[in-house]
Amino acid sequence: MAEICSDFEMASVVKDSRNRSPYWICCYTDATGRRLKKSTKHTNKKKAFEFCLALEHGEELARNGALSEARLRKLLEETFERTSGVPIDNYSAATWFDEWCAQKSESRAEATAERYRQVMRDFLRSLGPRADLPLEHITSQDIRAYRNAELAGGKSNGTANISVKIISTAFNRALRLGKIKLNPCHALDSLPGDTAERSTFTPEQIRSLINAAAGDWKTAILIGFYTGARLSDIANMRWNAIDFDDRLITFLPRKTKRTKKVLVLPLHLNLEAALLKQRGLPLAFILPKLAGRRTGGAHGLSAEFGAIMERAEIRPRIIRHTDRGRANKTLSFHSLRHSFNSALANAGVGRELRQALTGHASEKMNEIYTHRELEPLRAAIAALPRL
C-alpha cells in the first residue's frame, strides 16, 4: 500500500509505490497553509529530506513576508550544493567581467587586453550598485545607459559601438557557457557612423611630410605608407626584418603577438632604395631615435608626428575631445595605414589582398595567405604611387 502525506505540519518525505517512482516525495506546507507533495528527484532519503526542509523553509519565509529574491536564491543555492555536492558558479556582473578580462589577458596582446579592461571598468562604473547583481539581471537599458555615458564623455559613435561590441563578446561567452539565457547587447542597434572620421593622406601630403621630417622620421613615414604598419611596430623594427635578396619585409605586429601571426610584405622600390642607404647590422634598430619610446603622451611619438604635420602645413580637423582633454583629429600617423589601404584600393587591388597586406585577415584568411604565391602581393605593392 502506498504511503501518503500526513496532516502533520512538519516537512517529511515518503515513497509512493503506486507509480513505482524511485524518488522520495516531499510533503510540506505552502505559504497559504495548504499541505502539498512534490517529487524531490532524489533517491537518497537524507538528501531528499534536506531538499524538503528547504522547500518548506522558503514557503515559511513567503508566509511571513520575509522572502526576497536574494534570500530565495541563496536558499536554493545552498540546498543544491548540499544535496548534489556541486558548487554553483553564481557570477555577479563584476565577478564575471573580471574573470573574462583575466582570460583575455592570456590570449591577447597587452595593449588589446588593457583596452578590454578599460571598457569593463567604465561599464561597471556605469552600472554602479547593479554591478553586484547576478549577471542575468543586466539589461539592455544598462547597456544603453553605458553607451550614452560614453557619448556624453566625448566618444564617437564608432568608438561607442566598439565598446558595446567588446561587452557583447563577454556576454556571448556567458551565453555559450549557460550562465545567461540572453545577451542584452543584442537588443541595441549600432549607432550610425560619424560624419567626421579619420581621413587619409594624399600622395602630395605624404611628400610634404617627408620634406618636413628629419632623420629617422623620414624613413618611418616611408615605412608607414608602403607597409601600412602601426607606429609602435615601425619604431621598434630591426634590420633582420628586411630581406634585401628576396625584397621582403617580415615582422610580428604587436597586435597579433599572442597569436604569432607574422606579416610578410614585398618591399616597394622607393622604400627599398631608402633602406639600402642606411643599411645596418641585423639586430640593430632601423630607427634608433624612435625605438623604445611611447607613442602616446605629450612627449610621445604621436605628438612628434603632429609637429611634423604642422611644419608640413597639414592641419587636420579636430573630431572630438576625449574626457581626458585629448584632441582626436582627422589625421595622425595611423592615417598612413589608411592611406596604404586606400591607395591599394584605388589601384584596383581587391579586398582579399588588401586584408592580407594590412594584417586584417581572419585566421582562415591568414592560412590562405601563408600558402599564397608572392607575385600577386608584389604586384599590389608595386601599384602604390612613387613618392
Tab-separated table of C-alpha atoms in Angstrom:
chain	number	residue	atom	x	y	z
A	1	MET	CA	0.000	0.000	0.000
A	2	ALA	CA	1.345	3.458	-0.920
A	3	GLU	CA	2.357	5.904	1.784
A	4	ILE	CA	0.526	9.213	1.759
A	5	CYS	CA	1.343	12.650	3.144
A	6	SER	CA	0.019	13.056	6.667
A	7	ASP	CA	-1.577	16.190	8.042
A	8	PHE	CA	1.367	16.662	10.395
A	9	GLU	CA	2.756	20.158	9.779
A	10	MET	CA	6.465	19.320	9.713
A	11	ALA	CA	8.068	18.574	6.349
A	12	SER	CA	8.569	14.881	5.666
A	13	VAL	CA	9.464	12.515	2.843
A	14	VAL	CA	7.611	9.382	1.771
A	15	LYS	CA	7.712	6.807	-1.013
A	16	ASP	CA	4.728	6.390	-3.359
A	17	SER	CA	4.802	2.794	-4.501
A	18	ARG	CA	1.754	3.196	-6.753
A	19	ASN	CA	3.742	4.726	-9.597
A	20	ARG	CA	6.919	2.814	-8.709
A	21	SER	CA	8.972	6.010	-8.742
A	22	PRO	CA	12.479	5.656	-7.291
A	23	TYR	CA	12.275	9.203	-5.916
A	24	TRP	CA	11.234	10.330	-2.470
A	25	ILE	CA	8.159	12.561	-2.242
A	26	CYS	CA	8.278	15.766	-0.164
A	27	CYS	CA	5.252	16.569	1.967
A	28	TYR	CA	5.244	20.216	3.041
A	29	THR	CA	3.005	23.160	3.936
A	30	ASP	CA	2.910	26.046	1.471
A	31	ALA	CA	2.624	29.785	2.163
A	32	THR	CA	-1.178	29.610	2.179
A	33	GLY	CA	-1.327	26.750	4.716
A	34	ARG	CA	-2.131	24.011	2.194
A	35	ARG	CA	-0.485	20.613	2.568
A	36	LEU	CA	1.229	19.657	-0.705
A	37	LYS	CA	3.515	16.987	-2.063
A	38	LYS	CA	6.263	17.206	-4.658
A	39	SER	CA	8.879	14.850	-6.024
A	40	THR	CA	12.369	15.630	-4.709
A	41	LYS	CA	14.056	13.871	-7.673
A	42	HIS	CA	16.351	12.261	-5.075
A	43	THR	CA	16.688	8.546	-4.372
A	44	ASN	CA	18.757	9.222	-1.246
A	45	LYS	CA	16.417	9.801	1.696
A	46	LYS	CA	18.790	12.156	3.558
A	47	LYS	CA	19.280	14.421	0.542
A	48	ALA	CA	15.557	14.271	-0.231
A	49	PHE	CA	14.752	15.390	3.306
A	50	GLU	CA	17.221	18.318	3.090
A	51	PHE	CA	15.534	19.377	-0.126
A	52	CYS	CA	12.129	19.100	1.504
A	53	LEU	CA	13.148	21.190	4.511
A	54	ALA	CA	14.496	23.914	2.232
A	55	LEU	CA	11.268	23.908	0.232
A	56	GLU	CA	9.139	24.355	3.312
A	57	HIS	CA	11.511	26.984	4.734
A	58	GLY	CA	11.043	29.023	1.566
A	59	GLU	CA	7.275	28.767	1.911
A	60	GLU	CA	7.526	29.832	5.558
A	61	LEU	CA	9.547	32.921	4.606
A	62	ALA	CA	6.945	33.796	1.989
A	63	ARG	CA	4.134	33.347	4.544
A	64	ASN	CA	5.868	35.760	6.928
A	65	GLY	CA	6.586	38.319	4.178
A	66	ALA	CA	10.346	37.820	4.545
A	67	LEU	CA	11.083	36.160	1.192
A	68	SER	CA	13.171	38.254	-1.165
A	69	GLU	CA	14.712	37.173	-4.441
A	70	ALA	CA	18.187	37.290	-2.899
A	71	ARG	CA	17.170	35.112	0.071
A	72	LEU	CA	15.388	32.631	-2.164
A	73	ARG	CA	18.392	32.391	-4.495
A	74	LYS	CA	20.750	31.859	-1.555
A	75	LEU	CA	18.470	29.199	-0.058
A	76	LEU	CA	18.240	27.281	-3.323
A	77	GLU	CA	21.975	27.506	-3.991
A	78	GLU	CA	22.876	26.248	-0.522
A	79	THR	CA	20.400	23.377	-0.828
A	80	PHE	CA	21.680	22.431	-4.285
A	81	GLU	CA	25.286	22.399	-3.104
A	82	ARG	CA	24.468	20.280	-0.029
A	83	THR	CA	22.387	17.730	-1.902
A	84	SER	CA	24.457	17.496	-5.100
A	85	GLY	CA	27.927	18.231	-3.795
A	86	VAL	CA	28.454	20.557	-6.762
A	87	PRO	CA	29.082	24.264	-6.031
A	88	ILE	CA	27.158	26.814	-8.086
A	89	ASP	CA	29.090	29.442	-10.036
A	90	ASN	CA	26.982	32.409	-9.059
A	91	TYR	CA	28.521	35.204	-11.083
A	92	SER	CA	27.723	38.806	-10.449
A	93	ALA	CA	28.348	41.205	-13.318
A	94	ALA	CA	31.532	42.396	-11.596
A	95	THR	CA	32.984	38.926	-10.980
A	96	TRP	CA	32.107	37.700	-14.471
A	97	PHE	CA	33.730	40.616	-16.290
A	98	ASP	CA	36.804	40.420	-14.044
A	99	GLU	CA	37.210	36.742	-14.902
A	100	TRP	CA	36.604	37.394	-18.615
A	101	CYS	CA	39.253	40.137	-18.685
A	102	ALA	CA	41.737	37.847	-16.945
A	103	GLN	CA	41.118	35.184	-19.573
A	104	LYS	CA	41.574	37.711	-22.385
A	105	SER	CA	44.842	38.891	-20.856
A	106	GLU	CA	46.234	35.413	-21.519
A	107	SER	CA	45.204	35.327	-25.192
A	108	ARG	CA	45.516	38.925	-26.395
A	109	ALA	CA	48.308	41.447	-26.821
A	110	GLU	CA	48.786	43.602	-23.720
A	111	ALA	CA	47.521	46.750	-25.454
A	112	THR	CA	44.340	44.937	-26.568
A	113	ALA	CA	43.840	43.355	-23.148
A	114	GLU	CA	44.190	46.760	-21.494
A	115	ARG	CA	41.616	48.192	-23.909
A	116	TYR	CA	39.208	45.420	-22.824
A	117	ARG	CA	39.924	46.087	-19.147
A	118	GLN	CA	39.286	49.811	-19.559
A	119	VAL	CA	35.948	49.175	-21.285
A	120	MET	CA	34.898	46.837	-18.482
A	121	ARG	CA	35.986	49.287	-15.779
A	122	ASP	CA	33.920	52.026	-17.419
A	123	PHE	CA	30.945	49.689	-17.851
A	124	LEU	CA	30.986	48.533	-14.220
A	125	ARG	CA	31.303	52.143	-13.094
A	126	SER	CA	28.239	52.938	-15.193
A	127	LEU	CA	26.319	50.071	-13.542
A	128	GLY	CA	27.029	51.365	-10.045
A	129	PRO	CA	25.463	49.107	-7.360
A	130	ARG	CA	23.882	46.961	-10.099
A	131	ALA	CA	27.350	45.557	-10.815
A	132	ASP	CA	26.865	43.314	-7.760
A	133	LEU	CA	23.660	41.805	-9.157
A	134	PRO	CA	23.689	38.389	-10.838
A	135	LEU	CA	24.887	38.611	-14.430
A	136	GLU	CA	21.473	37.716	-15.905
A	137	HIS	CA	19.965	40.818	-14.253
A	138	ILE	CA	21.915	43.183	-16.519
A	139	THR	CA	19.527	44.519	-19.160
A	140	SER	CA	19.639	46.324	-22.475
A	141	GLN	CA	18.748	49.506	-20.562
A	142	ASP	CA	22.042	49.137	-18.667
A	143	ILE	CA	23.932	48.779	-21.946
A	144	ARG	CA	22.191	51.817	-23.435
A	145	ALA	CA	22.928	53.910	-20.319
A	146	TYR	CA	26.625	52.990	-20.588
A	147	ARG	CA	26.719	53.851	-24.299
A	148	ASN	CA	25.039	57.202	-23.640
A	149	ALA	CA	27.633	57.938	-20.952
A	150	GLU	CA	30.403	57.170	-23.458
A	151	LEU	CA	28.901	59.590	-25.972
A	152	ALA	CA	28.425	62.263	-23.303
A	153	GLY	CA	32.115	61.858	-22.412
A	154	GLY	CA	33.178	62.812	-25.927
A	155	LYS	CA	33.485	59.355	-27.520
A	156	SER	CA	32.484	58.989	-31.176
A	157	ASN	CA	29.655	56.771	-32.386
A	158	GLY	CA	32.226	54.367	-33.800
A	159	THR	CA	34.146	54.140	-30.512
A	160	ALA	CA	30.910	53.643	-28.549
A	161	ASN	CA	29.889	50.864	-30.965
A	162	ILE	CA	33.242	49.120	-30.472
A	163	SER	CA	32.905	49.345	-26.680
A	164	VAL	CA	29.442	47.749	-26.798
A	165	LYS	CA	30.824	45.059	-29.113
A	166	ILE	CA	33.534	44.231	-26.540
A	167	ILE	CA	30.921	43.966	-23.787
A	168	SER	CA	28.761	41.830	-26.081
A	169	THR	CA	31.684	39.425	-26.567
A	170	ALA	CA	31.854	38.889	-22.805
A	171	PHE	CA	28.099	38.259	-22.638
A	172	ASN	CA	28.324	35.843	-25.586
A	173	ARG	CA	30.821	33.727	-23.677
A	174	ALA	CA	28.470	33.635	-20.690
A	175	LEU	CA	25.681	32.632	-23.065
A	176	ARG	CA	27.709	29.754	-24.515
A	177	LEU	CA	28.528	28.507	-21.006
A	178	GLY	CA	24.866	28.605	-19.966
A	179	LYS	CA	25.339	31.378	-17.398
A	180	ILE	CA	22.669	33.562	-19.028
A	181	LYS	CA	19.799	32.973	-21.454
A	182	LEU	CA	20.024	36.217	-23.444
A	183	ASN	CA	22.712	38.695	-24.445
A	184	PRO	CA	21.318	42.164	-23.539
A	185	CYS	CA	23.594	43.840	-26.116
A	186	HIS	CA	21.679	42.193	-28.950
A	187	ALA	CA	18.673	44.424	-28.257
A	188	LEU	CA	20.617	47.553	-29.281
A	189	ASP	CA	21.117	48.679	-32.856
A	190	SER	CA	24.533	50.072	-33.743
A	191	LEU	CA	24.850	53.830	-33.860
A	192	PRO	CA	25.296	55.386	-37.316
A	193	GLY	CA	28.839	56.208	-38.421
A	194	ASP	CA	30.276	59.600	-37.585
A	195	THR	CA	30.272	62.240	-40.294
A	196	ALA	CA	33.833	63.280	-39.468
A	197	GLU	CA	36.084	60.265	-39.068
A	198	ARG	CA	39.783	59.758	-39.603
A	199	SER	CA	40.936	60.573	-43.127
A	200	THR	CA	43.859	59.587	-45.387
A	201	PHE	CA	46.902	61.477	-46.650
A	202	THR	CA	47.184	62.267	-50.343
A	203	PRO	CA	50.499	61.421	-52.076
A	204	GLU	CA	51.227	65.172	-52.178
A	205	GLN	CA	50.718	65.445	-48.411
A	206	ILE	CA	52.993	62.455	-47.808
A	207	ARG	CA	55.724	64.139	-49.888
A	208	SER	CA	55.262	67.274	-47.771
A	209	LEU	CA	55.568	65.196	-44.588
A	210	ILE	CA	58.821	63.616	-45.782
A	211	ASN	CA	60.245	67.034	-46.673
A	212	ALA	CA	59.235	68.418	-43.268
A	213	ALA	CA	60.647	65.415	-41.362
A	214	ALA	CA	64.237	64.850	-40.315
A	215	GLY	CA	66.386	61.783	-39.658
A	216	ASP	CA	64.558	58.612	-38.660
A	217	TRP	CA	61.160	60.211	-39.177
A	218	LYS	CA	61.654	60.352	-42.969
A	219	THR	CA	62.168	56.580	-43.049
A	220	ALA	CA	59.329	55.989	-40.586
A	221	ILE	CA	56.868	57.822	-42.847
A	222	LEU	CA	58.012	55.798	-45.878
A	223	ILE	CA	57.628	52.516	-43.979
A	224	GLY	CA	54.197	53.620	-42.733
A	225	PHE	CA	52.907	54.383	-46.211
A	226	TYR	CA	54.475	51.418	-48.026
A	227	THR	CA	53.621	48.737	-45.426
A	228	GLY	CA	50.593	50.048	-43.510
A	229	ALA	CA	52.396	49.080	-40.278
A	230	ARG	CA	51.484	50.762	-36.995
A	231	LEU	CA	53.773	53.375	-35.447
A	232	SER	CA	54.882	51.209	-32.485
A	233	ASP	CA	55.804	48.329	-34.830
A	234	ILE	CA	57.765	50.635	-37.140
A	235	ALA	CA	59.632	52.363	-34.307
A	236	ASN	CA	60.883	49.042	-32.896
A	237	MET	CA	61.648	47.273	-36.174
A	238	ARG	CA	65.156	45.768	-36.564
A	239	TRP	CA	67.244	45.244	-39.668
A	240	ASN	CA	66.752	41.475	-39.585
A	241	ALA	CA	63.155	42.190	-40.657
A	242	ILE	CA	64.440	43.299	-44.066
A	243	ASP	CA	65.383	40.694	-46.682
A	244	PHE	CA	67.072	42.637	-49.460
A	245	ASP	CA	67.749	39.464	-51.502
A	246	ASP	CA	64.099	38.478	-51.820
A	247	ARG	CA	62.937	42.078	-51.365
A	248	LEU	CA	60.667	41.289	-48.421
A	249	ILE	CA	59.910	42.805	-45.045
A	250	THR	CA	58.819	40.393	-42.286
A	251	PHE	CA	57.636	41.391	-38.819
A	252	LEU	CA	55.338	40.315	-35.994
A	253	PRO	CA	52.833	43.112	-35.244
A	254	ARG	CA	52.342	43.794	-31.530
A	255	LYS	CA	48.604	43.455	-32.011
A	256	THR	CA	48.966	39.811	-33.126
A	257	LYS	CA	51.953	38.949	-30.933
A	258	ARG	CA	49.973	36.479	-28.827
A	259	THR	CA	48.739	34.587	-31.887
A	260	LYS	CA	52.167	34.835	-33.579
A	261	LYS	CA	50.650	35.942	-36.902
A	262	VAL	CA	53.690	37.128	-38.822
A	263	LEU	CA	53.192	39.628	-41.633
A	264	VAL	CA	55.282	39.268	-44.828
A	265	LEU	CA	55.224	42.152	-47.326
A	266	PRO	CA	57.114	42.812	-50.558
A	267	LEU	CA	59.368	45.892	-50.489
A	268	HIS	CA	58.311	48.805	-52.659
A	269	LEU	CA	61.154	50.187	-54.785
A	270	ASN	CA	61.009	53.582	-53.062
A	271	LEU	CA	61.235	52.033	-49.595
A	272	GLU	CA	63.942	49.594	-50.657
A	273	ALA	CA	66.108	52.419	-52.028
A	274	ALA	CA	65.745	54.455	-48.824
A	275	LEU	CA	66.606	51.482	-46.607
A	276	LEU	CA	69.639	50.478	-48.654
A	277	LYS	CA	71.192	53.900	-47.996
A	278	GLN	CA	71.252	53.296	-44.233
A	279	ARG	CA	71.539	49.510	-44.006
A	280	GLY	CA	72.671	48.327	-40.561
A	281	LEU	CA	73.506	45.217	-38.540
A	282	PRO	CA	70.744	42.546	-38.270
A	283	LEU	CA	69.863	43.118	-34.593
A	284	ALA	CA	70.187	46.897	-34.688
A	285	PHE	CA	67.090	49.105	-34.754
A	286	ILE	CA	66.258	50.603	-38.135
A	287	LEU	CA	65.108	53.776	-36.367
A	288	PRO	CA	67.225	54.050	-33.192
A	289	LYS	CA	65.963	57.572	-32.381
A	290	LEU	CA	62.371	56.266	-32.205
A	291	ALA	CA	62.939	52.792	-30.734
A	292	GLY	CA	61.712	52.031	-27.229
A	293	ARG	CA	59.681	55.199	-26.882
A	294	ARG	CA	55.999	55.569	-26.032
A	295	THR	CA	53.607	56.540	-28.801
A	296	GLY	CA	51.220	58.484	-26.542
A	297	GLY	CA	51.656	61.359	-24.148
A	298	ALA	CA	52.735	64.970	-24.520
A	299	HIS	CA	56.284	63.931	-25.477
A	300	GLY	CA	55.432	60.681	-27.273
A	301	LEU	CA	55.956	59.724	-30.892
A	302	SER	CA	52.411	60.680	-31.920
A	303	ALA	CA	52.933	64.214	-30.595
A	304	GLU	CA	56.210	64.480	-32.534
A	305	PHE	CA	54.439	63.423	-35.702
A	306	GLY	CA	51.835	66.106	-35.005
A	307	ALA	CA	54.649	68.671	-35.022
A	308	ILE	CA	55.830	67.316	-38.393
A	309	MET	CA	52.313	67.817	-39.770
A	310	GLU	CA	52.415	71.406	-38.531
A	311	ARG	CA	55.711	72.032	-40.351
A	312	ALA	CA	54.251	70.437	-43.476
A	313	GLU	CA	51.287	72.833	-43.132
A	314	ILE	CA	48.867	69.937	-42.804
A	315	ARG	CA	46.247	70.979	-40.283
A	316	PRO	CA	43.708	68.235	-39.597
A	317	ARG	CA	40.305	68.972	-38.151
A	318	ILE	CA	39.517	68.041	-34.554
A	319	ILE	CA	36.867	65.334	-34.438
A	320	ARG	CA	36.279	65.466	-30.698
A	321	HIS	CA	37.915	65.976	-27.313
A	322	THR	CA	38.158	62.963	-25.050
A	323	ASP	CA	37.234	63.026	-21.360
A	324	ARG	CA	40.975	63.415	-20.648
A	325	GLY	CA	41.146	66.555	-22.756
A	326	ARG	CA	42.991	64.975	-25.669
A	327	ALA	CA	42.002	66.125	-29.143
A	328	ASN	CA	41.213	63.390	-31.664
A	329	LYS	CA	41.941	64.605	-35.177
A	330	THR	CA	41.091	63.509	-38.693
A	331	LEU	CA	44.769	62.850	-39.482
A	332	SER	CA	47.526	61.151	-37.471
A	333	PHE	CA	50.377	58.714	-38.118
A	334	HIS	CA	47.785	55.934	-38.189
A	335	SER	CA	46.304	57.660	-41.252
A	336	LEU	CA	49.320	56.367	-43.198
A	337	ARG	CA	47.875	52.886	-42.627
A	338	HIS	CA	44.545	54.057	-44.032
A	339	SER	CA	46.397	55.759	-46.904
A	340	PHE	CA	48.194	52.479	-47.684
A	341	ASN	CA	44.896	50.594	-47.837
A	342	SER	CA	43.172	53.367	-49.796
A	343	ALA	CA	45.988	53.612	-52.358
A	344	LEU	CA	45.807	49.845	-52.906
A	345	ALA	CA	42.042	50.083	-53.445
A	346	ASN	CA	42.469	52.983	-55.881
A	347	ALA	CA	44.991	50.871	-57.813
A	348	GLY	CA	42.373	48.141	-58.227
A	349	VAL	CA	43.723	45.723	-55.593
A	350	GLY	CA	40.882	43.533	-54.300
A	351	ARG	CA	39.717	43.453	-50.692
A	352	GLU	CA	41.098	39.983	-50.021
A	353	LEU	CA	44.625	41.020	-50.996
A	354	ARG	CA	44.324	44.288	-49.096
A	355	GLN	CA	43.272	42.409	-45.958
A	356	ALA	CA	46.261	40.095	-46.299
A	357	LEU	CA	48.660	43.015	-46.745
A	358	THR	CA	47.316	45.042	-43.813
A	359	GLY	CA	47.062	42.044	-41.473
A	360	HIS	CA	43.303	42.413	-41.061
A	361	ALA	CA	42.692	38.870	-42.264
A	362	SER	CA	40.841	36.240	-40.262
A	363	GLU	CA	42.588	33.032	-39.179
A	364	LYS	CA	41.241	31.306	-42.270
A	365	MET	CA	42.448	34.164	-44.455
A	366	ASN	CA	45.913	34.061	-42.888
A	367	GLU	CA	46.106	30.355	-43.609
A	368	ILE	CA	45.356	31.031	-47.269
A	369	TYR	CA	47.881	33.858	-47.303
A	370	THR	CA	50.614	31.631	-45.863
A	371	HIS	CA	50.486	29.426	-48.969
A	372	ARG	CA	49.862	32.226	-51.461
A	373	GLU	CA	52.352	32.924	-54.227
A	374	LEU	CA	54.065	36.255	-53.630
A	375	GLU	CA	53.632	37.582	-57.174
A	376	PRO	CA	50.124	38.997	-56.650
A	377	LEU	CA	51.358	40.696	-53.478
A	378	ARG	CA	54.372	42.153	-55.255
A	379	ALA	CA	52.124	43.450	-57.987
A	380	ALA	CA	49.816	45.017	-55.382
A	381	ILE	CA	52.691	46.806	-53.598
A	382	ALA	CA	54.199	47.920	-56.903
A	383	ALA	CA	50.859	49.587	-57.698
A	384	LEU	CA	51.445	52.122	-54.899
A	385	PRO	CA	52.484	55.566	-56.125
A	386	ARG	CA	56.175	56.530	-56.108
A	387	LEU	CA	56.902	59.409	-53.794
